[in-house]
JSON list of N, CA and C in Angstrom, two decimals:
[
{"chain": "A", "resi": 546, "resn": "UNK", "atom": "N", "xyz": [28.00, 92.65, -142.58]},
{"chain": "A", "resi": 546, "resn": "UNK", "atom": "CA", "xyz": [28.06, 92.85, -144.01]},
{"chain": "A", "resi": 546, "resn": "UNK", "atom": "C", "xyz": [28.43, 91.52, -144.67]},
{"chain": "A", "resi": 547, "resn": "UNK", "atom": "N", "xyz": [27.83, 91.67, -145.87]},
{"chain": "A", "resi": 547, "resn": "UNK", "atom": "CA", "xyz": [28.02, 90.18, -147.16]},
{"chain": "A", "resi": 547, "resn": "UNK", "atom": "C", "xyz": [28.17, 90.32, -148.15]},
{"chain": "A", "resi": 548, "resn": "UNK", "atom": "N", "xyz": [29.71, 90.00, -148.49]},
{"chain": "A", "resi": 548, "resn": "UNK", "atom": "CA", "xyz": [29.47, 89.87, -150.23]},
{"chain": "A", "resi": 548, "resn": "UNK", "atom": "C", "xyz": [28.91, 88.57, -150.78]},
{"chain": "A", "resi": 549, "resn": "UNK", "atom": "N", "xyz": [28.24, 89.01, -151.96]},
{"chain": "A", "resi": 549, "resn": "UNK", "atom": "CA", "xyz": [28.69, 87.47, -152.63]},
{"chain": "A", "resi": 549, "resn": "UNK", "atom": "C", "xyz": [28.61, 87.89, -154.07]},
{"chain": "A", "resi": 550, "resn": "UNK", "atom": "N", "xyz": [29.42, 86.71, -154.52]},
{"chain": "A", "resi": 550, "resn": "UNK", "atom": "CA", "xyz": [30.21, 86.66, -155.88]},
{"chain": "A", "resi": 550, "resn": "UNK", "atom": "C", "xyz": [28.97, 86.06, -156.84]},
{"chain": "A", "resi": 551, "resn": "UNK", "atom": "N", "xyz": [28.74, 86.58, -157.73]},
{"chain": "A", "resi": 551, "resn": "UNK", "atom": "CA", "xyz": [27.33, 86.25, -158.40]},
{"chain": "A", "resi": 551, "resn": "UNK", "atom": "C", "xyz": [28.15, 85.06, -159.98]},
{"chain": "A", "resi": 552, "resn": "UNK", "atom": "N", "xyz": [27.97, 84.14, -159.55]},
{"chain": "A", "resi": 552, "resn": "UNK", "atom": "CA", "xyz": [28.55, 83.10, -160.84]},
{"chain": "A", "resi": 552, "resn": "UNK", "atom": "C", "xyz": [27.41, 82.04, -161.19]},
{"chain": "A", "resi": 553, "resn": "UNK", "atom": "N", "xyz": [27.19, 82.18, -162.84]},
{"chain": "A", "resi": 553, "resn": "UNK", "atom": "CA", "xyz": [27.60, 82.98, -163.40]},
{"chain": "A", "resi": 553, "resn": "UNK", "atom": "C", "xyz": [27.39, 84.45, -163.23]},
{"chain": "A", "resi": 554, "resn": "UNK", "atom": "N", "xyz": [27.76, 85.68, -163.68]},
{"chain": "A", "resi": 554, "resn": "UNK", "atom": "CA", "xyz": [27.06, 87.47, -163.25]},
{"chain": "A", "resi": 554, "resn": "UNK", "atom": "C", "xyz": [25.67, 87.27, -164.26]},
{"chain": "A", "resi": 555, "resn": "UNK", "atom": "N", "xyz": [24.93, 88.14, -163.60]},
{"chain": "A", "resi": 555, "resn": "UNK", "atom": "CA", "xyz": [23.32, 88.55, -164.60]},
{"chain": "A", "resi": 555, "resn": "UNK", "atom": "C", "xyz": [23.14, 89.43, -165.36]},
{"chain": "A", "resi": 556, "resn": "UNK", "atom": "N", "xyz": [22.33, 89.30, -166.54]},
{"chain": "A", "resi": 556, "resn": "UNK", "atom": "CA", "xyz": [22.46, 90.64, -167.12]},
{"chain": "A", "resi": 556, "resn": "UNK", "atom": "C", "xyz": [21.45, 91.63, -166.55]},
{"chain": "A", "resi": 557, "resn": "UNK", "atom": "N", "xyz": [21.64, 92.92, -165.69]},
{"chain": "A", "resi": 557, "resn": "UNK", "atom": "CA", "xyz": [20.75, 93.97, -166.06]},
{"chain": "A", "resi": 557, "resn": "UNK", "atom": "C", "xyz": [20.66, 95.15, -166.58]},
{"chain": "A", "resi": 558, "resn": "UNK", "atom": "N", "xyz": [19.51, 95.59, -166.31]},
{"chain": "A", "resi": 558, "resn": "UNK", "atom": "CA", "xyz": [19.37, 96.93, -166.98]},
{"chain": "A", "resi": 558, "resn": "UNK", "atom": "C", "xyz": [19.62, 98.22, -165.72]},
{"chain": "A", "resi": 559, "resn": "UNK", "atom": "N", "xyz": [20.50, 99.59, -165.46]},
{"chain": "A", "resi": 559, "resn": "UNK", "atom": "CA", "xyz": [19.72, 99.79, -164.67]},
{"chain": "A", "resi": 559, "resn": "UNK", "atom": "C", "xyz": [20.02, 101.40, -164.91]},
{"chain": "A", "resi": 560, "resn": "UNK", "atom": "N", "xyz": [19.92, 102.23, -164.25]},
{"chain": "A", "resi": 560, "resn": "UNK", "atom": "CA", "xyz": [19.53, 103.69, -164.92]},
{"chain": "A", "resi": 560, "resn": "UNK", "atom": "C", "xyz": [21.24, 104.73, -166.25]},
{"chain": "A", "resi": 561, "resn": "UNK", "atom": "N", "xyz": [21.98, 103.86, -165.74]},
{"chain": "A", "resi": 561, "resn": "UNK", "atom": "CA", "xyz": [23.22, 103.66, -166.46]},
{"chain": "A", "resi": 561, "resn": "UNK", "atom": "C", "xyz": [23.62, 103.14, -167.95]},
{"chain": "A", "resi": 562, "resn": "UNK", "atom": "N", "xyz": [22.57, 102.36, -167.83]},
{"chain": "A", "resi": 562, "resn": "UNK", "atom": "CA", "xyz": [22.62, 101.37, -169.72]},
{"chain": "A", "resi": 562, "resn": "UNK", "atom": "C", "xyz": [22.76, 100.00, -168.69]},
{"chain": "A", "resi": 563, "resn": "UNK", "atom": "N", "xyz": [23.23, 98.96, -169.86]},
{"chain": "A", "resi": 563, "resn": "UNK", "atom": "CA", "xyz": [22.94, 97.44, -169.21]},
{"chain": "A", "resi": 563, "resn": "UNK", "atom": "C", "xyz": [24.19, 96.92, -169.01]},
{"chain": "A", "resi": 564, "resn": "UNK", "atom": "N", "xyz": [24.42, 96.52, -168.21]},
{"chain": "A", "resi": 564, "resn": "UNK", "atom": "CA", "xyz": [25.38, 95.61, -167.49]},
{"chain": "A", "resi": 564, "resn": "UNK", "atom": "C", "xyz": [25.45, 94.44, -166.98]},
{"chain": "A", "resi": 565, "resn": "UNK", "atom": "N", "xyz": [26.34, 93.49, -166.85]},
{"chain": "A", "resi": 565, "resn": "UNK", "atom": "CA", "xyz": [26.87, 92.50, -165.58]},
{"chain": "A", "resi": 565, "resn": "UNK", "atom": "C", "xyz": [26.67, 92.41, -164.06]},
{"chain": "A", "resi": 566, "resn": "UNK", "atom": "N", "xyz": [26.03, 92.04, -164.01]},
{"chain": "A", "resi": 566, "resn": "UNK", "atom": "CA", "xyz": [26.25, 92.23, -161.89]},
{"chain": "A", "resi": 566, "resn": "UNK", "atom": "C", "xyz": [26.73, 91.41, -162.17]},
{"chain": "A", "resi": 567, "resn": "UNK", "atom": "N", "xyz": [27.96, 91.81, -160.79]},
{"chain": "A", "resi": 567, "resn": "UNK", "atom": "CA", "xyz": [29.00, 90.77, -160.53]},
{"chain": "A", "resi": 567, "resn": "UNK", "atom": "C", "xyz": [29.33, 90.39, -158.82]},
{"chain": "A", "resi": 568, "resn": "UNK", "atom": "N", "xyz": [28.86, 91.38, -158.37]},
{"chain": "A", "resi": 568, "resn": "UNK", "atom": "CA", "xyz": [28.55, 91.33, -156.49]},
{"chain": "A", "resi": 568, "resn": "UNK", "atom": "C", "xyz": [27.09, 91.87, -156.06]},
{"chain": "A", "resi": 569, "resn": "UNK", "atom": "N", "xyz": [26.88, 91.12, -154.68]},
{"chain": "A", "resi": 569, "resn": "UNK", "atom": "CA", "xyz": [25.63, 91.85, -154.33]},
{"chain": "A", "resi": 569, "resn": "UNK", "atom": "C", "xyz": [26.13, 92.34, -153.05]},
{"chain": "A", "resi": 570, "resn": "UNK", "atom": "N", "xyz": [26.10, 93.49, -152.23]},
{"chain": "A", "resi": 570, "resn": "UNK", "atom": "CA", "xyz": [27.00, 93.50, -151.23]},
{"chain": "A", "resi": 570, "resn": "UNK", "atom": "C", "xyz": [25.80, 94.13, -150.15]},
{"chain": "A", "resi": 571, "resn": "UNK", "atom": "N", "xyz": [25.30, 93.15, -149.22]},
{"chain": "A", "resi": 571, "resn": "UNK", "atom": "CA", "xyz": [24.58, 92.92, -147.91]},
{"chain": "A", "resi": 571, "resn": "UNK", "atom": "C", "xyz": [24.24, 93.67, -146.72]},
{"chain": "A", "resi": 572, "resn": "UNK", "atom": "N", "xyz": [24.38, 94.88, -146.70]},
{"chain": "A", "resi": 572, "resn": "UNK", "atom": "CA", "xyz": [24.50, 95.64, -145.12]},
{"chain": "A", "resi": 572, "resn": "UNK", "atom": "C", "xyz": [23.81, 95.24, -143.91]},
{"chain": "A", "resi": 573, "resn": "UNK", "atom": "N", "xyz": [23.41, 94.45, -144.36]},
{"chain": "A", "resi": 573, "resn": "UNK", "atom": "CA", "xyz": [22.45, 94.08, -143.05]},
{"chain": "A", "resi": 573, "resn": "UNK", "atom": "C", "xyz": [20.46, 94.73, -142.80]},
{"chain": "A", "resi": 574, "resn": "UNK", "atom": "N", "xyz": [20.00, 94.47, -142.57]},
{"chain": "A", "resi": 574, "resn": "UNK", "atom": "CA", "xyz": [18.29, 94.89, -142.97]},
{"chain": "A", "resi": 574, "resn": "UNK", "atom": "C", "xyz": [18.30, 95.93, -142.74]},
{"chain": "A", "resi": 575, "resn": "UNK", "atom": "N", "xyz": [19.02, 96.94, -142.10]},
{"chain": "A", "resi": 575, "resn": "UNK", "atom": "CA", "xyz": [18.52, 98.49, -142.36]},
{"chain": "A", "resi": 575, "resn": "UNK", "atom": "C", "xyz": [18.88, 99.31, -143.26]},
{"chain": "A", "resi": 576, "resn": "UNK", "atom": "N", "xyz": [19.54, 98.43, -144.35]},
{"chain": "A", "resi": 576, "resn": "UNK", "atom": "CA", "xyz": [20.00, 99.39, -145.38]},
{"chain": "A", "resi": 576, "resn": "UNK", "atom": "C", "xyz": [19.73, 98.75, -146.70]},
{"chain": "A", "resi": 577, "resn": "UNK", "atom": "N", "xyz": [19.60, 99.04, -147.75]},
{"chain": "A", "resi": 577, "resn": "UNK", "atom": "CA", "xyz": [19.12, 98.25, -149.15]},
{"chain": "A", "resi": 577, "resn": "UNK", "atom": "C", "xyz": [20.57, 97.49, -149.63]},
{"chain": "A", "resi": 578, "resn": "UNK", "atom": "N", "xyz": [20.07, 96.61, -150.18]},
{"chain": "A", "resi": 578, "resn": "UNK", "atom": "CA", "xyz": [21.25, 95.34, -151.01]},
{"chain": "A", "resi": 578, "resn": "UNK", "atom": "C", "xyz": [22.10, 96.57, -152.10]},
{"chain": "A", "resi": 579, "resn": "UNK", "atom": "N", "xyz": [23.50, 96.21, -152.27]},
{"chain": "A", "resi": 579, "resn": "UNK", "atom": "CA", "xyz": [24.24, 97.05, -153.32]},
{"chain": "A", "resi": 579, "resn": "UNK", "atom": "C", "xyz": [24.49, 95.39, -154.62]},
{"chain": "A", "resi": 580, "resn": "UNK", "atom": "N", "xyz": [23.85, 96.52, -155.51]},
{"chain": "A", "resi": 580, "resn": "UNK", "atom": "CA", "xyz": [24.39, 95.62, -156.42]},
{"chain": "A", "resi": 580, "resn": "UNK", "atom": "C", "xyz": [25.85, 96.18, -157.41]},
{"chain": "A", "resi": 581, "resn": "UNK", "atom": "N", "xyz": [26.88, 95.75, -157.82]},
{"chain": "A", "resi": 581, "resn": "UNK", "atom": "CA", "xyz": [27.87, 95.94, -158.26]},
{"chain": "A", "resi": 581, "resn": "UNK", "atom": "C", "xyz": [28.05, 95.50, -159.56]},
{"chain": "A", "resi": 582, "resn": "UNK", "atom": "N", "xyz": [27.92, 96.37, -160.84]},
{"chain": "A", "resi": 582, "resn": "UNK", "atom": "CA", "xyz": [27.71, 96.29, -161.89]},
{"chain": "A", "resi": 582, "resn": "UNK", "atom": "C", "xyz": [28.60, 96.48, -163.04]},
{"chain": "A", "resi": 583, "resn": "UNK", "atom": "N", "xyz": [29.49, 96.03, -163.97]},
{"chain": "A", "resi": 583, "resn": "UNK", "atom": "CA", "xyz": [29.92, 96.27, -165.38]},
{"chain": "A", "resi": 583, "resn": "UNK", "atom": "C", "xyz": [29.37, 96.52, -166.16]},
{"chain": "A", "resi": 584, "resn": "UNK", "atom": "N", "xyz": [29.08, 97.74, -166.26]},
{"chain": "A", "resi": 584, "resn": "UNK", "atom": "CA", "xyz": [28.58, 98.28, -167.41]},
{"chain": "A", "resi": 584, "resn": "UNK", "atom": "C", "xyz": [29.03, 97.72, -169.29]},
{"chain": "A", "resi": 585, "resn": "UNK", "atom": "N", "xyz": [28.05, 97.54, -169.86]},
{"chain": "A", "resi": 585, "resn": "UNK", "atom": "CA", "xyz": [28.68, 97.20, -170.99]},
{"chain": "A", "resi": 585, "resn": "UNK", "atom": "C", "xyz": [28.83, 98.15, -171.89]},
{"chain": "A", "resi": 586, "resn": "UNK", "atom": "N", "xyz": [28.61, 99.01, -171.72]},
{"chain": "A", "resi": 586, "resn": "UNK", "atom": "CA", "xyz": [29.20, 100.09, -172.83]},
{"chain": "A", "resi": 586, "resn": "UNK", "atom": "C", "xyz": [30.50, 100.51, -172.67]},
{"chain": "A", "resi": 587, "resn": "UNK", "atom": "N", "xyz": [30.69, 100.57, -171.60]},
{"chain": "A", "resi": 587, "resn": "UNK", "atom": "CA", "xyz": [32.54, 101.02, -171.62]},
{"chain": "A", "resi": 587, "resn": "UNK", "atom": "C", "xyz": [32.87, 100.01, -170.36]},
{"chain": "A", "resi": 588, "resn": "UNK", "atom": "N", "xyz": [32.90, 99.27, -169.68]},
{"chain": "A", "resi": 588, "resn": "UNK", "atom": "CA", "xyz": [33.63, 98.50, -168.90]},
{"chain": "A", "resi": 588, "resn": "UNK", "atom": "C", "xyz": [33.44, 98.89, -167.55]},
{"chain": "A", "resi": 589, "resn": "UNK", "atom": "N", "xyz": [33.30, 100.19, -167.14]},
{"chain": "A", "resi": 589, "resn": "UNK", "atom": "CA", "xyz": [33.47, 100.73, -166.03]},
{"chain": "A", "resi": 589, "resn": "UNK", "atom": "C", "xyz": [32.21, 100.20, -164.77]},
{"chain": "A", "resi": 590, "resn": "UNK", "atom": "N", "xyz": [32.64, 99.91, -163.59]},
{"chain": "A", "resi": 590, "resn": "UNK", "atom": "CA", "xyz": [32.37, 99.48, -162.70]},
{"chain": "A", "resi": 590, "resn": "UNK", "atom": "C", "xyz": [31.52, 100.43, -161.90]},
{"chain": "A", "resi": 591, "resn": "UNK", "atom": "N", "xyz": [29.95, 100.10, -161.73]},
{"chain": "A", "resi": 591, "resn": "UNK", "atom": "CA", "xyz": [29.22, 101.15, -160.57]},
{"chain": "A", "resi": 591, "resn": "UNK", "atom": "C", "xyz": [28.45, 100.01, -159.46]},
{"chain": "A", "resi": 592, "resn": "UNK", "atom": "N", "xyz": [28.43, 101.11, -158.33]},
{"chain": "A", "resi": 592, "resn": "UNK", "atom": "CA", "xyz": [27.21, 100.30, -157.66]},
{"chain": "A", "resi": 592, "resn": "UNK", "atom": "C", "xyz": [26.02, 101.20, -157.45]},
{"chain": "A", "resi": 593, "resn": "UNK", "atom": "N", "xyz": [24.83, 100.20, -157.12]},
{"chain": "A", "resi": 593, "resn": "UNK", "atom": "CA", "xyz": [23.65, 100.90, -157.64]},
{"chain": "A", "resi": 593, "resn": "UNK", "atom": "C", "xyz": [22.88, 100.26, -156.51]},
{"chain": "A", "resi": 594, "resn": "UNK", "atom": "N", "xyz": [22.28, 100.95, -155.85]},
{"chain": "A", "resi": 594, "resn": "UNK", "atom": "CA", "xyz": [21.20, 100.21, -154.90]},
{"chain": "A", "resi": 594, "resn": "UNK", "atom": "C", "xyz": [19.83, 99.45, -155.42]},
{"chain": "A", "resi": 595, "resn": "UNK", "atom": "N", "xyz": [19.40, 98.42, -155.00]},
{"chain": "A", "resi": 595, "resn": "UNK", "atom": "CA", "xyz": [18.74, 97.33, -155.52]},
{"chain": "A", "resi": 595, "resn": "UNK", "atom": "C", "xyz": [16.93, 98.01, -156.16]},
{"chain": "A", "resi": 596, "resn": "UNK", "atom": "N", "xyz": [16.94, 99.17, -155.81]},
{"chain": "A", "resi": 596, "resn": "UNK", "atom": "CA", "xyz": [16.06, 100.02, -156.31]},
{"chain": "A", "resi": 596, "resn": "UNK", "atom": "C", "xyz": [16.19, 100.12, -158.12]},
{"chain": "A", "resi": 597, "resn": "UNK", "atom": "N", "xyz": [17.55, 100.52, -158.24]},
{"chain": "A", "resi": 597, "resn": "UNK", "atom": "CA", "xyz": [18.14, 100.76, -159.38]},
{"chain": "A", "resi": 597, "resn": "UNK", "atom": "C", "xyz": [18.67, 99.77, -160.43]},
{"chain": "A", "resi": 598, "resn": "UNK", "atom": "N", "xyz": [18.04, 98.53, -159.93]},
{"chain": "A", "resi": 598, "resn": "UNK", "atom": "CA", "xyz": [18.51, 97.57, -160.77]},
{"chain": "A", "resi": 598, "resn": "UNK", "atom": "C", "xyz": [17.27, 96.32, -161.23]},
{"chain": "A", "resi": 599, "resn": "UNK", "atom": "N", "xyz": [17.51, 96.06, -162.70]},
{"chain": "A", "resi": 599, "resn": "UNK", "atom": "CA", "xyz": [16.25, 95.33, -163.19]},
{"chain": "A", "resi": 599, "resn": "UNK", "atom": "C", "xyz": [16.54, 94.65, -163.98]},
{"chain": "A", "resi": 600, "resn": "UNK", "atom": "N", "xyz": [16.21, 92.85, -164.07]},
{"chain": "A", "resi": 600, "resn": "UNK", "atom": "CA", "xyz": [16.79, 91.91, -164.79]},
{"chain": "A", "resi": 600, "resn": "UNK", "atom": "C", "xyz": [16.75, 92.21, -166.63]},
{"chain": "A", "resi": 601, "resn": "UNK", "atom": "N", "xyz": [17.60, 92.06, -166.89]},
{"chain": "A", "resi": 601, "resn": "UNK", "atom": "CA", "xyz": [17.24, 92.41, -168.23]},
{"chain": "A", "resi": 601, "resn": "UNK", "atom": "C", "xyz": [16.45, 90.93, -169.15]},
{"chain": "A", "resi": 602, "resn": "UNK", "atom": "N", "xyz": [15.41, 91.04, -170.05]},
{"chain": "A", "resi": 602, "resn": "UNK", "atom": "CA", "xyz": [15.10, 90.08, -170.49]},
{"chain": "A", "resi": 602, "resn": "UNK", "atom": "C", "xyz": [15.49, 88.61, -171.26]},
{"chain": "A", "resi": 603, "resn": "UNK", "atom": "N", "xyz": [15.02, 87.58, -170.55]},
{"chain": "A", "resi": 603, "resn": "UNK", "atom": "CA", "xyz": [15.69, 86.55, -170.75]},
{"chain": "A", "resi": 603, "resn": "UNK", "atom": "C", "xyz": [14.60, 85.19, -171.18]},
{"chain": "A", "resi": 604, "resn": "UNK", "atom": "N", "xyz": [14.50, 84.98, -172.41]},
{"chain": "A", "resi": 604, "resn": "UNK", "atom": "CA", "xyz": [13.65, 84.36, -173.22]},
{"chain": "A", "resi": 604, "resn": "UNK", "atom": "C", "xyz": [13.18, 83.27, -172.59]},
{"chain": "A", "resi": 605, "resn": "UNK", "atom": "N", "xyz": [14.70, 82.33, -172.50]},
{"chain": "A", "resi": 605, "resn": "UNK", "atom": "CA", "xyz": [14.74, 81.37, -171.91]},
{"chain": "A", "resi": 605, "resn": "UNK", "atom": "C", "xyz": [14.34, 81.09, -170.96]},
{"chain": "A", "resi": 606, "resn": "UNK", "atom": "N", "xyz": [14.21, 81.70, -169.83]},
{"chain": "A", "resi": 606, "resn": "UNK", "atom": "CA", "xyz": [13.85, 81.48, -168.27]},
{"chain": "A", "resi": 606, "resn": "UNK", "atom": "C", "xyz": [12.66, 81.92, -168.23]},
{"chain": "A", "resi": 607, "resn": "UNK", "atom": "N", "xyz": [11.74, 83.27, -169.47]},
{"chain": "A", "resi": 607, "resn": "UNK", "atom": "CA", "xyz": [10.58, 83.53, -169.55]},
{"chain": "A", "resi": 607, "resn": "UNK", "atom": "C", "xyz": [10.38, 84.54, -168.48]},
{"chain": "A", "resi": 608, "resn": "UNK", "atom": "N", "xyz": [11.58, 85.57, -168.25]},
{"chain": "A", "resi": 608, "resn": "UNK", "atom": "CA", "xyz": [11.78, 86.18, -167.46]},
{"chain": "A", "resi": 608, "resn": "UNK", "atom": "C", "xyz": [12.21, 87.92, -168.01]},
{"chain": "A", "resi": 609, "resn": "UNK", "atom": "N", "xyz": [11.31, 89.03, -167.64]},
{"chain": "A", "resi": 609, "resn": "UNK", "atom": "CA", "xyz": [11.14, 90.32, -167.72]},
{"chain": "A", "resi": 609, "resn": "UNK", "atom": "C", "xyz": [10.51, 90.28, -169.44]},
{"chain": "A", "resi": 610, "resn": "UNK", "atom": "N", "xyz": [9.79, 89.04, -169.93]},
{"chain": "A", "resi": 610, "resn": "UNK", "atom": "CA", "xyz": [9.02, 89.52, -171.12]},
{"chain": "A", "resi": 610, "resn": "UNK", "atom": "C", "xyz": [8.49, 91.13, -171.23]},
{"chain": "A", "resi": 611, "resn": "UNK", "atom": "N", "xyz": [8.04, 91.66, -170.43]},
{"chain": "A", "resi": 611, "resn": "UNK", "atom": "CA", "xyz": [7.12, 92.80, -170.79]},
{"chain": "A", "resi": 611, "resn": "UNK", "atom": "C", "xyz": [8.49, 93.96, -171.22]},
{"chain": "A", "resi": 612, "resn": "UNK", "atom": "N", "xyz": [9.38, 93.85, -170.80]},
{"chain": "A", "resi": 612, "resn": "UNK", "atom": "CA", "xyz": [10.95, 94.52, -171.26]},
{"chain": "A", "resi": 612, "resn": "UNK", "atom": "C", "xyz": [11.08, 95.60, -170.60]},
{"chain": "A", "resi": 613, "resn": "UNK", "atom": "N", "xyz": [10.85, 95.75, -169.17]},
{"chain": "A", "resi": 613, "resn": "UNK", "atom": "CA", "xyz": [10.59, 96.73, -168.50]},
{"chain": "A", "resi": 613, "resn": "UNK", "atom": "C", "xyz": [12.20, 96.95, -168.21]},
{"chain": "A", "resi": 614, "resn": "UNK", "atom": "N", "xyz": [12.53, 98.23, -168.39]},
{"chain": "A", "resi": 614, "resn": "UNK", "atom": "CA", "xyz": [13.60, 98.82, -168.50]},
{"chain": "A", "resi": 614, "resn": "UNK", "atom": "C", "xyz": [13.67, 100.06, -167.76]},
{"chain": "A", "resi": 615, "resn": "UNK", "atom": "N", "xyz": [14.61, 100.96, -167.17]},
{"chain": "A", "resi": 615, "resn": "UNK", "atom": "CA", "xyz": [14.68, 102.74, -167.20]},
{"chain": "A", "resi": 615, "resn": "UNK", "atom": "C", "xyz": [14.15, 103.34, -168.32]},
{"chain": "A", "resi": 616, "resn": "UNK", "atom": "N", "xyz": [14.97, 102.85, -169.63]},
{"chain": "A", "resi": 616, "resn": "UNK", "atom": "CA", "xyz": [13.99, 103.61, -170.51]},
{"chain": "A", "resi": 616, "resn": "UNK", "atom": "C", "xyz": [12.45, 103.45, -170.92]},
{"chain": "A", "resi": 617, "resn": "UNK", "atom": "N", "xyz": [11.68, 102.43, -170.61]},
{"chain": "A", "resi": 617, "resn": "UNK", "atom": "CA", "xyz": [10.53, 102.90, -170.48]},
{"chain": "A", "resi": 617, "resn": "UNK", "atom": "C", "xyz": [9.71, 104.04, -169.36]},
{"chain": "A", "resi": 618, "resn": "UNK", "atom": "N", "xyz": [10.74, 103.84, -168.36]},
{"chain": "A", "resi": 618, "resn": "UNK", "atom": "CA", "xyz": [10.25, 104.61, -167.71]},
{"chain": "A", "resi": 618, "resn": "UNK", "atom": "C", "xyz": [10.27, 106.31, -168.24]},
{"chain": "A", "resi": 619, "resn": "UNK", "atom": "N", "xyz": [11.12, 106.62, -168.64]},
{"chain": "A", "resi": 619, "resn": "UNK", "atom": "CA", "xyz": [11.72, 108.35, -168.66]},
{"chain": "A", "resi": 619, "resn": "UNK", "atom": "C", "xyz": [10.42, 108.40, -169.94]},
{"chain": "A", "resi": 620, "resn": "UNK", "atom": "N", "xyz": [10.33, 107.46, -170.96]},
{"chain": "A", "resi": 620, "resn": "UNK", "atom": "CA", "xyz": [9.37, 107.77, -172.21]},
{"chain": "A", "resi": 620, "resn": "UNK", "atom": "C", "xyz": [8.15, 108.09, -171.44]},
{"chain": "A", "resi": 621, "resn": "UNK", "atom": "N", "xyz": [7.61, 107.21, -170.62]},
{"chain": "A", "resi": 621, "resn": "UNK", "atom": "CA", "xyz": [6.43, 107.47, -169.91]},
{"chain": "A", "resi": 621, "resn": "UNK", "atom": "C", "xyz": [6.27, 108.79, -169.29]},
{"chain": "A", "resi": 622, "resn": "UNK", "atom": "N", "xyz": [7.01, 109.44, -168.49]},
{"chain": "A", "resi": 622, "resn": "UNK", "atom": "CA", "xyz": [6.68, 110.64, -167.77]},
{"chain": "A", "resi": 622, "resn": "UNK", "atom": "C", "xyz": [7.00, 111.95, -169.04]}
]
């Protein structure tokens, strides 16, 4: 197993509302990456498997333009 300390943290989006990752925590290849998240709506701390997590858009780097989010998804189905 691996943590690592994500500095600076990223913003994403992930089925929760948008948050901070602040750890990514490693199990080794038979199991999916945990990402460890601050939520920004109330502070509270989840982890979410790397399925469940999606960069939130970032102008600058020219990164998730199309704004793909959870909530596009739930509108779609």
């Amino acid at each position: 197993m691996m943590i690592h300390q994500l500095k600076p943290s990223i913003l994403v989006e992930t089925p929760l509302g948008t948050g901070q990752a602040i750890f990514l925590i490693d199990y080794g290849m038979h199991q999916n990456t945990c990402w460890v998240v601050a939520l920004q709506e109330n502070g509270v701390i989840k982890h979410f498997d790397c399925n469940d997590v999606i960069l939130s858009t970032n102008y600058t780097y020219g990164m998730n333009l199309r704004k793909n989010n959870f909530q596009d998804e739930k509108e779609a189905t």
